[in-house]
Short mmCIF file of C-alpha atoms and ligand atoms in Angstrom, two decimals:
data_model
loop_
_atom_site.label_atom_id
_atom_site.label_comp_id
_atom_site.label_asym_id
_atom_site.label_seq_id
_atom_site.Cartn_x
_atom_site.Cartn_y
_atom_site.Cartn_z
CA ASP H 15 -189.63 -46.07 -6.31
CA GLU H 16 -192.46 -43.62 -6.84
CA ALA H 17 -190.31 -40.59 -7.65
CA ARG H 18 -188.44 -42.47 -10.39
CA PRO H 19 -191.19 -44.27 -12.34
CA ALA H 20 -189.10 -44.34 -15.53
CA LYS H 21 -186.14 -46.07 -13.88
CA GLY H 22 -184.83 -48.87 -16.10
CA LEU H 23 -186.31 -47.36 -19.27
CA THR H 24 -184.21 -46.10 -22.18
CA VAL H 25 -185.82 -43.15 -23.96
CA THR H 26 -184.58 -41.70 -27.26
CA ILE H 27 -185.83 -38.23 -28.21
CA THR H 28 -185.29 -36.24 -31.41
CA ALA H 29 -185.41 -32.46 -31.01
CA GLY H 30 -184.92 -29.21 -32.86
CA PRO H 31 -184.79 -28.45 -36.57
CA THR H 32 -182.67 -30.11 -39.21
CA ARG H 33 -180.50 -28.16 -41.64
CA GLU H 34 -180.36 -29.20 -45.25
CA PRO H 35 -177.29 -27.81 -47.05
CA LEU H 36 -177.58 -26.19 -50.48
CA ASP H 37 -173.89 -25.32 -50.86
CA PRO H 38 -170.96 -24.78 -48.44
CA VAL H 39 -172.52 -21.59 -47.01
CA ARG H 40 -176.32 -22.01 -47.27
CA TYR H 41 -179.05 -24.29 -45.97
CA LEU H 42 -182.82 -24.83 -45.71
CA SER H 43 -184.25 -25.09 -42.21
CA ASN H 44 -187.17 -24.04 -39.98
CA HIS H 45 -187.95 -22.11 -36.78
CA SER H 46 -187.98 -25.05 -34.32
CA SER H 47 -186.29 -23.98 -31.06
CA GLY H 48 -185.92 -27.51 -29.65
CA LYS H 49 -187.44 -26.36 -26.34
CA MET H 50 -190.17 -29.04 -26.16
CA GLY H 51 -187.78 -31.91 -26.93
CA TYR H 52 -185.23 -30.62 -24.43
CA ALA H 53 -187.98 -30.26 -21.77
CA LEU H 54 -189.01 -33.87 -22.42
CA ALA H 55 -185.40 -35.05 -22.16
CA GLU H 56 -184.94 -33.22 -18.86
CA ALA H 57 -188.23 -34.55 -17.46
CA ALA H 58 -187.52 -38.14 -18.56
CA ALA H 59 -184.06 -38.03 -16.93
CA ALA H 60 -185.61 -36.62 -13.74
CA LEU H 61 -188.07 -39.55 -13.76
CA GLY H 62 -185.10 -41.95 -13.80
CA ALA H 63 -184.86 -42.88 -17.50
CA THR H 64 -181.65 -43.26 -19.48
CA VAL H 65 -182.10 -40.53 -22.09
CA HIS H 66 -180.56 -40.15 -25.55
CA LEU H 67 -181.27 -36.74 -27.07
CA ILE H 68 -180.65 -36.54 -30.81
CA SER H 69 -180.48 -32.82 -31.39
CA GLY H 70 -180.52 -30.64 -34.47
CA PRO H 71 -178.78 -27.24 -34.27
CA VAL H 72 -180.30 -25.33 -31.32
CA SER H 73 -178.98 -22.86 -28.76
CA LEU H 74 -179.96 -24.75 -25.61
CA ALA H 75 -177.88 -26.22 -22.81
CA THR H 76 -177.81 -30.00 -22.44
CA PRO H 77 -180.15 -31.01 -19.57
CA SER H 78 -178.30 -32.71 -16.74
CA GLY H 79 -178.04 -36.48 -16.93
CA VAL H 80 -178.95 -36.53 -20.65
CA ASN H 81 -176.78 -38.11 -23.38
CA ARG H 82 -176.83 -35.58 -26.21
CA LEU H 83 -175.91 -36.40 -29.79
CA ASP H 84 -175.68 -33.43 -32.17
CA VAL H 85 -176.69 -33.87 -35.79
CA THR H 86 -177.31 -31.45 -38.64
CA SER H 87 -179.25 -32.93 -41.55
CA ALA H 88 -182.31 -35.20 -41.62
CA ASN H 89 -180.19 -38.06 -42.98
CA GLU H 90 -177.77 -37.72 -40.05
CA MET H 91 -180.69 -37.60 -37.63
CA ALA H 92 -182.20 -40.69 -39.26
CA GLU H 93 -178.95 -42.66 -38.96
CA ALA H 94 -178.63 -41.82 -35.24
CA ALA H 95 -182.33 -42.53 -34.66
CA TYR H 96 -182.25 -45.98 -36.28
CA ARG H 97 -179.19 -46.93 -34.23
CA LEU H 98 -180.49 -45.67 -30.86
CA ALA H 99 -184.10 -46.83 -31.38
CA ALA H 100 -182.87 -50.41 -31.54
CA GLN H 101 -181.80 -50.13 -27.90
CA SER H 102 -184.74 -48.03 -26.62
CA ASP H 103 -188.03 -48.74 -24.85
CA VAL H 104 -189.52 -45.41 -25.88
CA PHE H 105 -188.89 -43.23 -28.95
CA ILE H 106 -190.21 -39.66 -28.99
CA GLY H 107 -189.99 -37.77 -32.28
CA CYS H 108 -190.11 -34.13 -31.31
CA ALA H 109 -187.82 -32.82 -34.05
CA ALA H 110 -189.09 -30.59 -36.85
CA VAL H 111 -187.41 -32.63 -39.57
CA ALA H 112 -187.13 -30.84 -42.92
CA ASP H 113 -189.44 -32.63 -45.34
CA TYR H 114 -187.10 -32.05 -48.30
CA ARG H 115 -183.39 -31.64 -49.01
CA ALA H 116 -181.49 -30.44 -52.06
CA ALA H 117 -181.21 -33.18 -54.69
CA ASN H 118 -177.59 -32.13 -55.22
CA VAL H 119 -175.49 -30.19 -52.72
CA SER H 120 -173.29 -27.83 -54.68
CA GLU H 121 -169.58 -28.34 -53.95
CA HIS H 122 -168.96 -24.61 -54.41
CA LYS H 123 -170.98 -21.53 -53.50
CA ILE H 124 -173.93 -21.08 -55.87
CA LYS H 125 -173.31 -17.86 -57.83
CA LYS H 126 -175.82 -15.24 -58.90
CA THR H 127 -176.28 -15.29 -62.64
CA ALA H 128 -176.35 -12.02 -64.58
CA ASN H 129 -178.76 -13.24 -67.24
CA SER H 130 -181.60 -14.73 -65.14
CA ASP H 131 -183.81 -13.55 -62.25
CA GLU H 132 -184.74 -17.12 -61.38
CA LEU H 133 -182.93 -19.90 -59.58
CA LYS H 134 -184.56 -23.32 -59.54
CA LEU H 135 -183.77 -25.73 -56.72
CA THR H 136 -184.65 -29.39 -57.06
CA LEU H 137 -185.60 -30.94 -53.74
CA VAL H 138 -186.06 -34.60 -52.83
CA LYS H 139 -188.01 -36.06 -49.92
CA ASN H 140 -186.23 -36.81 -46.67
CA PRO H 141 -186.93 -40.07 -44.85
CA ASP H 142 -189.86 -39.93 -42.40
CA ILE H 143 -187.72 -40.92 -39.43
CA ILE H 144 -190.46 -41.77 -36.96
CA ALA H 145 -192.49 -43.73 -39.52
CA GLU H 146 -189.39 -45.71 -40.50
CA VAL H 147 -188.57 -46.54 -36.87
CA ALA H 148 -192.20 -47.54 -36.23
CA LYS H 149 -192.09 -49.79 -39.29
CA HIS H 150 -188.65 -51.36 -39.08
CA ARG H 151 -188.62 -52.18 -35.40
CA ALA H 152 -191.90 -54.09 -35.47
CA GLY H 153 -192.00 -56.95 -32.98
CA ALA H 154 -190.50 -57.34 -29.54
CA LEU H 155 -187.72 -54.81 -30.23
CA ARG H 156 -189.96 -51.99 -31.38
CA PRO H 157 -189.95 -49.04 -28.95
CA PHE H 158 -193.17 -47.39 -27.79
CA MET H 159 -193.50 -44.69 -30.47
CA VAL H 160 -194.59 -41.15 -29.68
CA GLY H 161 -194.96 -38.49 -32.37
CA PHE H 162 -195.76 -34.79 -32.40
CA ALA H 163 -198.17 -32.98 -34.70
CA ALA H 164 -197.82 -29.20 -34.87
CA GLU H 165 -200.80 -27.91 -36.82
CA THR H 166 -202.33 -24.55 -37.68
CA ARG H 167 -205.90 -25.89 -38.24
CA ASP H 168 -208.01 -29.07 -37.91
CA VAL H 169 -205.54 -30.14 -35.22
CA GLU H 170 -207.34 -33.30 -34.10
CA ALA H 171 -208.16 -34.60 -37.57
CA TYR H 172 -204.57 -34.16 -38.85
CA ALA H 173 -203.17 -35.67 -35.64
CA ARG H 174 -205.43 -38.74 -35.91
CA ASP H 175 -204.28 -39.20 -39.49
CA LYS H 176 -200.58 -38.98 -38.48
CA LEU H 177 -201.08 -41.40 -35.59
CA THR H 178 -202.47 -44.04 -37.95
CA ARG H 179 -200.41 -43.33 -41.06
CA LYS H 180 -197.08 -43.35 -39.21
CA GLY H 181 -198.00 -46.37 -37.06
CA LEU H 182 -197.53 -44.57 -33.71
CA ASP H 183 -198.60 -45.54 -30.19
CA MET H 184 -199.32 -41.96 -29.12
CA ILE H 185 -199.38 -38.50 -30.68
CA VAL H 186 -199.00 -35.10 -29.04
CA ALA H 187 -200.91 -32.54 -31.07
CA ASN H 188 -200.71 -28.80 -30.72
CA ASP H 189 -202.06 -25.73 -32.43
CA VAL H 190 -199.04 -23.62 -33.36
CA SER H 191 -201.23 -20.77 -34.62
CA LEU H 192 -202.20 -19.80 -31.04
CA ALA H 193 -200.36 -16.69 -29.83
CA GLY H 194 -197.60 -17.35 -27.31
CA LEU H 195 -197.77 -21.14 -27.68
CA GLY H 196 -195.79 -23.67 -29.68
CA PHE H 197 -192.84 -22.76 -31.90
CA GLY H 198 -190.14 -20.90 -30.00
CA ALA H 199 -192.43 -20.19 -27.03
CA ASP H 200 -191.89 -21.31 -23.44
CA HIS H 201 -195.51 -22.45 -23.06
CA ASN H 202 -197.61 -24.98 -24.88
CA ALA H 203 -200.93 -26.79 -24.73
CA ALA H 204 -201.42 -30.29 -26.12
CA LEU H 205 -203.97 -32.90 -27.04
CA LEU H 206 -202.74 -36.48 -26.54
CA LEU H 207 -204.29 -39.20 -28.69
CA TRP H 208 -203.62 -42.93 -28.68
CA PRO H 209 -205.23 -46.00 -30.25
CA SER H 210 -207.58 -47.75 -27.85
CA ALA H 211 -210.17 -50.32 -28.76
CA ASP H 212 -211.65 -50.79 -25.31
CA GLU H 213 -213.09 -47.53 -24.03
CA ALA H 214 -216.80 -47.91 -24.82
CA GLY H 215 -216.12 -48.51 -28.49
CA GLN H 216 -213.99 -45.37 -28.80
CA ALA H 217 -211.22 -46.00 -31.32
CA LEU H 218 -208.99 -43.39 -29.71
CA GLY H 219 -208.04 -42.47 -26.19
CA ARG H 220 -207.57 -38.77 -25.63
CA ARG H 221 -206.34 -36.36 -22.96
CA ALA H 222 -206.31 -32.57 -23.29
CA LEU H 223 -203.48 -30.82 -21.45
CA PRO H 224 -204.06 -27.08 -20.90
CA ALA H 225 -201.52 -24.34 -21.70
CA GLN H 226 -198.60 -24.49 -19.27
CA SER H 227 -194.82 -24.24 -19.27
CA LYS H 228 -193.06 -26.70 -21.57
CA ALA H 229 -191.38 -28.13 -18.43
CA THR H 230 -194.64 -29.08 -16.69
CA LEU H 231 -196.23 -30.11 -19.99
CA ALA H 232 -193.30 -32.49 -20.58
CA THR H 233 -193.94 -34.17 -17.21
CA ALA H 234 -197.68 -34.45 -17.96
CA ILE H 235 -196.93 -36.01 -21.37
CA LEU H 236 -194.54 -38.51 -19.76
CA ASP H 237 -197.11 -39.38 -17.04
CA CYS H 238 -199.62 -40.29 -19.74
CA LEU H 239 -196.95 -42.10 -21.77
CA LEU H 240 -195.90 -44.22 -18.78
CA GLU H 241 -199.56 -45.15 -18.15
CA ARG H 242 -199.94 -46.22 -21.79
CA LEU H 243 -196.68 -48.16 -21.65
CA GLU H 244 -197.81 -49.99 -18.51
CA GLN H 245 -201.07 -50.90 -20.19
CA ALA H 246 -199.25 -52.04 -23.35
CA ASP H 247 -196.97 -54.24 -21.23
CA ALA H 248 -199.96 -55.73 -19.40
CA THR H 249 -201.67 -56.88 -22.61
O1 LIG O 16 -193.75 -33.23 -40.12
P1 LIG O 16 -194.88 -34.04 -39.55
O2 LIG O 16 -196.04 -33.20 -39.10
O3 LIG O 16 -195.27 -35.19 -40.39
O4 LIG O 16 -194.26 -34.61 -38.17
C1 LIG O 16 -195.01 -35.45 -37.34
C2 LIG O 16 -194.08 -36.32 -36.56
O5 LIG O 16 -193.21 -37.04 -37.42
C3 LIG O 16 -193.16 -35.62 -35.57
O6 LIG O 16 -193.08 -36.49 -34.45
C4 LIG O 16 -191.83 -35.54 -36.31
O7 LIG O 16 -190.73 -35.52 -35.43
C5 LIG O 16 -191.85 -36.81 -37.13
N1 LIG O 16 -191.11 -36.71 -38.40
C6 LIG O 16 -189.98 -37.48 -38.61
N2 LIG O 16 -189.32 -37.42 -39.82
C7 LIG O 16 -189.78 -36.60 -40.80
C8 LIG O 16 -190.92 -35.80 -40.60
C9 LIG O 16 -191.56 -35.88 -39.38
O8 LIG O 16 -189.56 -38.23 -37.72
N3 LIG O 16 -189.11 -36.57 -41.96
#
């Protein structure tokens, strides 16, 4: 079935930002729109995959045929990711997970103090969700792991480092400093990198995808991913 090359595959995708509460009315977060993750979910469903979309708070409609699970904090996203990864063939970490959360969430609204101009927050590291999935599901049950690297400089070098350090099978790198691309935009360009020992001694395979809509970029990323997956299955 050429039009549905992902038929039979279960794909779990994280998307959007996470929100880390400080007190009942405040949180730390970031500008992720979730558009790239949602485009990937829509494209994967169109290619015939069963898709689980673990979504942080975004204002996007659920793509048709996609199972959406809403979460708020990184810890909630991690819990859902660990559970769904165990039943997935492919895991794509597209979420902009907050690196830190408040060490203590205040039960009541934090009040301004009259006698000090400073407020100190103590933050603790959140779990690196994709790295944990890549690590814990080692063996036959480990999904094919795809990460994203949004960078503002030295894109390829930082992406290579993330690919190796997080134990991923493929990374999608993009330069978010380019005008009109990346965060919040409808268009994006990407550099795909994956470990490959065979290509004339090259340690990495690479494919550059030019600036295009996030919808067509999502399909191009999945095309490459399915090729890699086929090759991984063959070896
Ligand atoms: O934030 P960073 O650049 O390290 O993100 C790279 C990749 O790791 C992305 O795929 C992102 O979704 C994932 N990530 C994660 N959990 C984190 C931080 C990042 O899954 N706490």
